[in-house]
Structure formats: C-alpha cells, structure tokens
Tab-separated table of C-alpha atoms in Angstrom:
chain	number	residue	atom	x	y	z
A	1	MET	CA	1.624	5.065	2.719
A	2	PRO	CA	-1.230	2.546	2.686
A	3	GLU	CA	0.113	-0.865	1.686
A	4	LEU	CA	-1.431	-4.207	0.806
A	5	PRO	CA	-3.086	-4.941	4.204
A	6	GLU	CA	-4.714	-1.510	4.516
A	7	VAL	CA	-5.841	-1.448	0.875
A	8	GLU	CA	-7.232	-4.971	1.267
A	9	ALA	CA	-9.187	-3.808	4.319
A	10	LEU	CA	-10.435	-0.755	2.424
A	11	LYS	CA	-11.543	-3.065	-0.393
A	12	ASP	CA	-13.556	-5.163	2.054
A	13	PHE	CA	-15.038	-2.061	3.697
A	14	LEU	CA	-16.056	-0.522	0.371
A	15	THR	CA	-17.422	-3.819	-0.916
A	16	GLU	CA	-19.832	-3.805	2.018
A	17	HIS	CA	-20.763	-0.121	1.781
A	18	LEU	CA	-20.691	0.560	-1.985
A	19	THR	CA	-21.746	-2.595	-3.808
A	20	GLY	CA	-25.310	-2.386	-5.093
A	21	HIS	CA	-25.535	1.381	-4.639
A	22	GLU	CA	-25.772	4.064	-7.310
A	23	ILE	CA	-23.190	6.808	-7.696
A	24	VAL	CA	-25.128	10.052	-8.050
A	25	ARG	CA	-22.185	12.448	-7.987
A	26	ALA	CA	-18.433	12.115	-8.602
A	27	LEU	CA	-16.698	15.426	-8.115
A	28	PRO	CA	-12.959	16.128	-8.474
A	29	VAL	CA	-12.020	18.930	-6.090
A	30	ALA	CA	-8.267	19.022	-6.821
A	31	ILE	CA	-7.534	19.082	-10.550
A	32	SER	CA	-4.253	17.241	-10.001
A	33	VAL	CA	-6.029	14.075	-8.827
A	34	LEU	CA	-7.399	13.012	-12.236
A	35	LYS	CA	-4.822	11.236	-14.404
A	36	THR	CA	-7.188	10.425	-17.297
A	37	TYR	CA	-9.534	12.615	-19.322
A	38	TYR	CA	-11.717	10.187	-21.240
A	39	PRO	CA	-14.106	8.823	-20.279
A	40	PRO	CA	-14.853	11.700	-17.913
A	41	LEU	CA	-15.407	11.082	-14.215
A	42	THR	CA	-19.069	12.025	-14.683
A	43	ALA	CA	-19.498	8.856	-16.765
A	44	VAL	CA	-19.938	6.884	-13.535
A	45	GLU	CA	-22.817	9.067	-12.331
A	46	GLY	CA	-26.044	7.086	-12.501
A	47	CYS	CA	-24.121	3.781	-12.477
A	48	GLU	CA	-24.383	1.060	-9.832
A	49	VAL	CA	-21.190	-0.152	-8.148
A	50	THR	CA	-20.926	-3.881	-8.851
A	51	ALA	CA	-17.566	-4.770	-7.272
A	52	VAL	CA	-14.504	-3.378	-5.515
A	53	ARG	CA	-11.150	-4.993	-6.293
A	54	ARG	CA	-7.550	-4.564	-5.164
A	55	TYR	CA	-4.544	-4.631	-7.488
A	56	GLY	CA	-1.404	-4.297	-5.376
A	57	LYS	CA	-1.895	-0.903	-3.705
A	58	PHE	CA	-4.573	0.167	-6.225
A	59	LEU	CA	-8.327	0.125	-5.530
A	60	ALA	CA	-10.786	-0.256	-8.408
A	61	LEU	CA	-14.551	0.349	-8.343
A	62	ALA	CA	-16.392	-1.536	-11.089
A	63	THR	CA	-19.717	-0.142	-12.287
A	64	ASP	CA	-22.623	-1.666	-14.154
A	65	GLY	CA	-22.547	-0.286	-17.682
A	66	GLY	CA	-19.923	2.338	-16.886
A	67	PRO	CA	-16.151	2.601	-16.496
A	68	HIS	CA	-13.952	1.620	-13.581
A	69	VAL	CA	-12.727	4.220	-11.105
A	70	VAL	CA	-9.209	3.300	-10.004
A	71	THR	CA	-7.294	5.074	-7.277
A	72	HIS	CA	-3.822	4.928	-5.773
A	73	LEU	CA	-3.565	6.676	-2.408
A	74	ALA	CA	0.203	7.279	-2.745
A	75	ARG	CA	2.143	8.389	0.331
A	76	ALA	CA	-0.256	10.849	1.939
A	77	GLY	CA	-3.681	9.996	0.544
A	78	TRP	CA	-6.595	8.450	2.417
A	79	LEU	CA	-10.255	7.520	2.039
A	80	HIS	CA	-12.839	8.880	4.496
A	81	TRP	CA	-16.310	7.318	4.594
A	82	LYS	CA	-19.092	9.737	5.560
A	83	ASP	CA	-22.722	8.988	6.298
A	84	PRO	CA	-24.114	11.422	5.478
A	85	LEU	CA	-21.782	13.399	3.253
A	86	PRO	CA	-21.622	17.153	3.957
A	87	SER	CA	-24.202	19.128	2.028
A	88	GLY	CA	-23.160	21.660	-0.584
A	89	VAL	CA	-20.370	21.659	-3.150
A	90	PRO	CA	-16.810	21.748	-1.773
A	91	ARG	CA	-14.591	24.604	-2.920
A	92	PRO	CA	-11.440	23.722	-4.874
A	93	GLY	CA	-8.142	24.597	-3.251
A	94	LYS	CA	-9.487	24.566	0.283
A	95	GLY	CA	-7.798	21.941	2.446
A	96	PRO	CA	-6.765	18.376	1.616
A	97	LEU	CA	-9.977	17.253	-0.133
A	98	ALA	CA	-9.216	15.880	-3.608
A	99	LEU	CA	-12.337	13.996	-4.728
A	100	ARG	CA	-15.859	13.283	-3.452
A	101	VAL	CA	-18.171	10.411	-4.429
A	102	ALA	CA	-21.821	10.474	-3.313
A	103	LEU	CA	-24.377	7.652	-3.328
A	104	GLU	CA	-28.151	7.727	-3.674
A	105	THR	CA	-28.379	7.050	0.078
A	106	GLY	CA	-26.697	10.345	0.967
A	107	ALA	CA	-23.546	8.537	2.136
A	108	GLY	CA	-20.267	8.428	0.254
A	109	PHE	CA	-16.556	8.983	0.588
A	110	ASP	CA	-13.901	11.660	0.257
A	111	LEU	CA	-10.373	11.134	-0.991
A	112	THR	CA	-7.911	13.462	0.736
A	113	GLU	CA	-4.194	14.109	0.493
A	114	ALA	CA	-2.013	15.838	3.045
A	115	GLY	CA	1.088	17.829	2.131
A	116	THR	CA	2.129	19.529	-1.077
A	117	GLN	CA	3.470	16.701	-3.279
A	118	LYS	CA	0.021	15.730	-4.658
A	119	ARG	CA	0.667	12.161	-5.796
A	120	LEU	CA	-2.837	10.845	-5.114
A	121	ALA	CA	-4.106	9.462	-8.429
A	122	VAL	CA	-7.548	8.653	-9.841
A	123	TYR	CA	-8.071	6.984	-13.228
A	124	VAL	CA	-11.356	6.482	-15.096
A	125	VAL	CA	-10.852	3.561	-17.487
A	126	ALA	CA	-12.722	0.853	-19.330
A	127	ASP	CA	-10.385	-1.785	-17.864
A	128	PRO	CA	-8.065	-1.495	-14.818
A	129	ALA	CA	-5.274	-3.027	-16.913
A	130	GLN	CA	-5.177	0.279	-18.821
A	131	VAL	CA	-3.665	1.950	-15.731
A	132	PRO	CA	0.126	1.838	-16.264
A	133	GLY	CA	0.863	1.068	-12.619
A	134	ILE	CA	-1.475	-1.937	-12.665
A	135	ALA	CA	-0.219	-3.208	-16.015
A	136	ARG	CA	3.316	-3.573	-14.663
A	137	LEU	CA	2.457	-5.117	-11.278
A	138	GLY	CA	4.197	-8.293	-10.215
A	139	PRO	CA	2.327	-11.195	-8.583
A	140	ASP	CA	0.251	-10.668	-5.453
A	141	PRO	CA	2.045	-12.262	-2.472
A	142	LEU	CA	-1.260	-13.404	-0.926
A	143	ALA	CA	-2.498	-15.103	-4.101
A	144	GLY	CA	-3.120	-18.826	-3.821
A	145	ASP	CA	-0.518	-19.654	-6.473
A	146	PHE	CA	2.234	-17.515	-4.902
A	147	ASP	CA	4.370	-20.242	-3.353
A	148	GLU	CA	7.963	-20.562	-2.174
A	149	ALA	CA	9.128	-21.661	-5.620
A	150	ARG	CA	7.620	-18.526	-7.170
A	151	LEU	CA	9.470	-16.318	-4.694
A	152	ALA	CA	12.742	-18.136	-5.393
A	153	GLU	CA	12.193	-17.626	-9.128
A	154	LEU	CA	11.558	-13.897	-8.667
A	155	LEU	CA	14.698	-13.393	-6.567
A	156	SER	CA	17.056	-15.487	-8.678
A	157	GLY	CA	19.442	-13.199	-10.536
A	158	GLU	CA	18.081	-10.166	-8.654
A	159	ARG	CA	21.124	-7.956	-7.967
A	160	ARG	CA	19.423	-5.513	-5.635
A	161	ARG	CA	19.293	-5.539	-1.853
A	162	LEU	CA	16.373	-7.359	-0.260
A	163	LYS	CA	14.792	-4.122	0.973
A	164	GLY	CA	14.680	-2.621	-2.511
A	165	ALA	CA	13.528	-5.856	-4.146
A	166	LEU	CA	10.595	-6.280	-1.758
A	167	ARG	CA	9.441	-2.713	-2.430
A	168	ASP	CA	9.538	-3.063	-6.223
A	169	GLN	CA	5.899	-3.281	-7.329
A	170	SER	CA	6.871	-4.894	-10.636
A	171	LEU	CA	8.508	-7.740	-8.712
A	172	ILE	CA	5.971	-8.274	-5.885
A	173	ALA	CA	2.757	-6.228	-5.693
A	174	GLY	CA	1.625	-4.431	-2.567
A	175	VAL	CA	4.633	-4.339	-0.215
A	176	GLY	CA	5.984	-0.901	0.690
A	177	ASN	CA	8.433	0.664	3.082
A	178	ALA	CA	6.744	-0.307	6.344
A	179	TYR	CA	5.927	-3.943	5.665
A	180	SER	CA	9.260	-4.644	3.984
A	181	ASP	CA	10.894	-3.663	7.307
A	182	GLU	CA	8.471	-5.920	9.182
A	183	ILE	CA	8.999	-8.863	6.818
A	184	LEU	CA	12.789	-8.652	7.019
A	185	HIS	CA	12.680	-8.419	10.807
A	186	ALA	CA	10.443	-11.493	10.991
A	187	ALA	CA	12.780	-13.323	8.585
A	188	ARG	CA	15.861	-12.253	10.610
A	189	MET	CA	17.576	-10.861	7.509
A	190	SER	CA	19.567	-7.720	6.817
A	191	PRO	CA	17.824	-5.223	4.521
A	192	PHE	CA	21.160	-4.918	2.668
A	193	LYS	CA	21.480	-8.619	1.885
A	194	LEU	CA	21.592	-9.337	-1.861
A	195	ALA	CA	18.301	-10.829	-2.991
A	196	SER	CA	20.002	-13.346	-5.274
A	197	SER	CA	22.272	-14.651	-2.505
A	198	LEU	CA	19.588	-16.418	-0.467
A	199	SER	CA	20.038	-20.104	0.288
A	200	PRO	CA	17.030	-22.428	0.010
A	201	GLU	CA	16.622	-22.255	3.798
A	202	GLU	CA	16.718	-18.460	3.728
A	203	THR	CA	14.223	-18.329	0.870
A	204	ALA	CA	11.864	-20.530	2.878
A	205	ARG	CA	12.278	-18.250	5.898
A	206	LEU	CA	11.616	-15.116	3.843
A	207	TYR	CA	8.564	-16.678	2.221
A	208	GLU	CA	7.102	-17.618	5.590
A	209	ALA	CA	7.773	-14.118	6.950
A	210	LEU	CA	6.237	-12.486	3.863
A	211	ARG	CA	3.023	-14.491	3.975
A	212	THR	CA	2.634	-14.443	7.755
A	213	THR	CA	3.351	-10.730	8.183
A	214	LEU	CA	0.901	-9.685	5.484
A	215	THR	CA	-1.783	-12.205	6.443
A	216	ASP	CA	-1.631	-11.193	10.101
A	217	ALA	CA	-1.856	-7.503	9.178
A	218	VAL	CA	-4.879	-8.153	6.958
A	219	GLU	CA	-6.588	-10.079	9.755
A	220	ARG	CA	-5.930	-7.283	12.263
A	221	SER	CA	-7.487	-4.783	9.849
A	222	ARG	CA	-10.446	-6.889	8.782
A	223	GLY	CA	-13.788	-5.416	9.793
A	224	LEU	CA	-12.371	-2.073	10.895
A	225	ALA	CA	-13.915	1.175	9.698
A	226	ALA	CA	-11.812	3.055	7.172
A	227	GLY	CA	-10.967	5.758	9.713
A	228	ARG	CA	-9.345	3.278	12.102
A	229	LEU	CA	-6.998	1.548	9.681
A	230	LYS	CA	-4.083	3.961	10.014
A	231	ALA	CA	-3.996	3.594	13.785
A	232	GLU	CA	-4.224	-0.191	13.527
A	233	LYS	CA	-1.290	-0.295	11.113
A	234	LYS	CA	0.918	1.755	13.431
A	235	THR	CA	-0.029	-0.331	16.456
A	236	GLY	CA	0.830	-3.589	14.694
A	237	LEU	CA	4.303	-2.574	13.471
A	238	ARG	CA	7.174	-4.047	15.493
A	239	VAL	CA	10.209	-2.226	14.042
A	240	HIS	CA	9.131	0.232	11.356
A	241	GLY	CA	8.822	3.755	12.748
A	242	ARG	CA	10.163	2.621	16.129
A	243	THR	CA	13.737	3.920	16.055
A	244	GLY	CA	15.231	3.979	19.552
A	245	GLU	CA	12.663	1.616	21.044
A	246	PRO	CA	13.541	-1.895	22.284
A	247	CYS	CA	13.089	-4.764	19.838
A	248	PRO	CA	10.046	-6.800	20.941
A	249	VAL	CA	11.960	-10.022	20.207
A	250	CYS	CA	15.401	-9.518	21.775
A	251	GLY	CA	15.325	-6.125	23.514
A	252	ASP	CA	18.127	-4.557	21.457
A	253	THR	CA	17.639	-0.942	20.357
A	254	ILE	CA	15.954	-0.559	16.972
A	255	ARG	CA	18.198	1.380	14.576
A	256	GLU	CA	17.526	3.442	11.463
A	257	VAL	CA	19.142	4.043	8.087
A	258	SER	CA	18.050	7.265	6.389
A	259	PHE	CA	17.929	7.976	2.670
A	260	SER	CA	17.038	11.016	0.603
A	261	ASP	CA	13.280	10.450	0.772
A	262	SER	CA	12.721	7.561	3.182
A	263	SER	CA	14.214	5.512	5.995
A	264	LEU	CA	14.308	1.919	7.155
A	265	GLN	CA	14.320	0.455	10.644
A	266	TYR	CA	15.878	-2.827	11.788
A	267	CYS	CA	17.185	-4.709	14.820
A	268	PRO	CA	20.959	-5.332	14.789
A	269	THR	CA	20.752	-8.427	17.004
A	270	CYS	CA	17.930	-10.072	15.051
A	271	GLN	CA	19.017	-9.085	11.551
A	272	THR	CA	22.666	-8.083	11.151
A	273	GLY	CA	24.631	-10.191	13.627
A	274	GLY	CA	24.743	-7.344	16.133
A	275	LYS	CA	26.455	-4.923	13.740
A	276	PRO	CA	24.810	-1.526	13.103
A	277	LEU	CA	24.411	-0.606	9.437
A	278	ALA	CA	25.998	2.581	8.139
A	279	ASP	CA	23.451	5.413	7.902
A	280	ARG	CA	24.152	6.281	4.290
A	281	ARG	CA	22.002	9.333	3.760
A	282	LEU	CA	21.436	10.051	0.046
A	283	SER	CA	22.597	6.489	-0.713
A	284	ARG	CA	21.334	4.836	-3.887
A	285	LEU	CA	21.504	1.322	-2.499
A	286	LEU	CA	17.770	0.887	-2.254
A	287	LYS	CA	16.703	2.672	-5.395
C-alpha cells in the first residue's frame, strides 16, 4: 500500500506534470472506483488543474472553477503517468485499469488496481473535507507543528499496542503497515508495547524515529518518476517484508508475526530484548 512518503512523491510529481494543464477527459473504467455521484466526474473536463495536495494517504487535484478529484490508492492501487496516453477508449472490465485522465497535451495518467478486492477510491467533491476518510484524519507527522509534545499527547491514555496506534489514520495520518515496522525498528521498540506506557525518553526516541524514517523516505523518493516509486520503497525498507534476512543493524534474523489480513516484521535483538514474539495468527491485538 502506498503510504505517506510515496503519496508525497506522487503529489510532487503530479504538481509538476498536471498544474496549469486542462483536463479534457476523465473516464471511469471500473464502476466500483467512483464513491460519489454528484458532481459527476465529467464536471472536471475543461477545467485547469491548479494544485495537487496530499491529505494523509489521499491525493487531491484542485481545479479552477470545478470540483476536486480525490483518490485513495488503497492496498493495490497505483498511478501510471503516460505521455502520450493510448489512443481510443478503454473497455470496462478488461484488466486492472480503473480510471483514465487525459490532458490537452495528449499526456495523462491511469489509475489501476490489482487483485479482486477493489478498494481503490475516487471522490469528486467541492471540498476535500467532504471525503469521510479525510475528515477524520489525525495530524500529519511531517507538519511543522507536529512536535514531541503533540506525539506524547496523542499517545497518552492510548490502550492499544504501538503498532496499531501508529497505523490508525485518525491518530496520525499517513503511516501504514510498512513504515510502522520501520519506525518501531528505528526506535528499538516492540510492536506490542502499550502506546500509553512510554516514558519521556521513549517518547522522544519514537518521535525521532517517526520523523527521521518518514523524512528520509520522502527524500529518497523525491524527483522519481511515478513508475519507480514502488521499487524505491522496497529498496529502502530495512525490516518490513524481509522475514528471514539479517537485521542491517545487529545481524539477528528478522522475524514475522502474521494476522488474518496482514503481517509485521521486527528484529528480536533490536526491539524485544532477544525474545521472539508469538505468531498469533487471527489475533485481534493490532485491530
């Protein structure tokens, strides 16, 4: 799933390639992708893109005199820039293509989604705050006013495990499964540690890991073409998705805990005092 660093990089890429250009065609190919019905997607045709903004893991295209087009790529969605776009009208139900947006230059982008779950979402709204997922977002961890005191305030009284708390978009916007693993590894903390149990020193360590991990990932992605972002994310991860490999810090074997619909990776030596965590498949600990 694209998370804050990749969506931030996509925002920068689209700002460069979309801003100042006119949308001449906006075509939904998969009917499941549109989550709103009014205004229609065609309302952006003939409008100039004035800005591209990120809200957590959401991307929003602002248009001059028209609505905003907001998208969430979900677990298996992605954006593909094409210059030029293929000619002709794509056929619904053929392949992963979900939506196509064309500019007056002949370039544009496709939104695609692999698999069968179809969670990719597009909203056409007068204001991005009308999207329920954006309305309930917590603070952005890279915002200038997100300091250590703010993190301590968010975690105080939080009875969930750190892994689950970091992934909650209503608590902190933009962090998902992969970067929560990376942040906790950098902070040398167990994913099962209670969020409310952190000492001031631990809170400071977690804050530093949160900001540094995300900032470094954004910098690695900055300037890359949209098609290269997935590979860059995978290359930059130190523990997530690397079960069985040696920890780059201490050399211990990276372990995994599996759940009903996801998994986490961690280093026992760096994070849990050398003790492997129980692999509690179907556990509700992180929900």
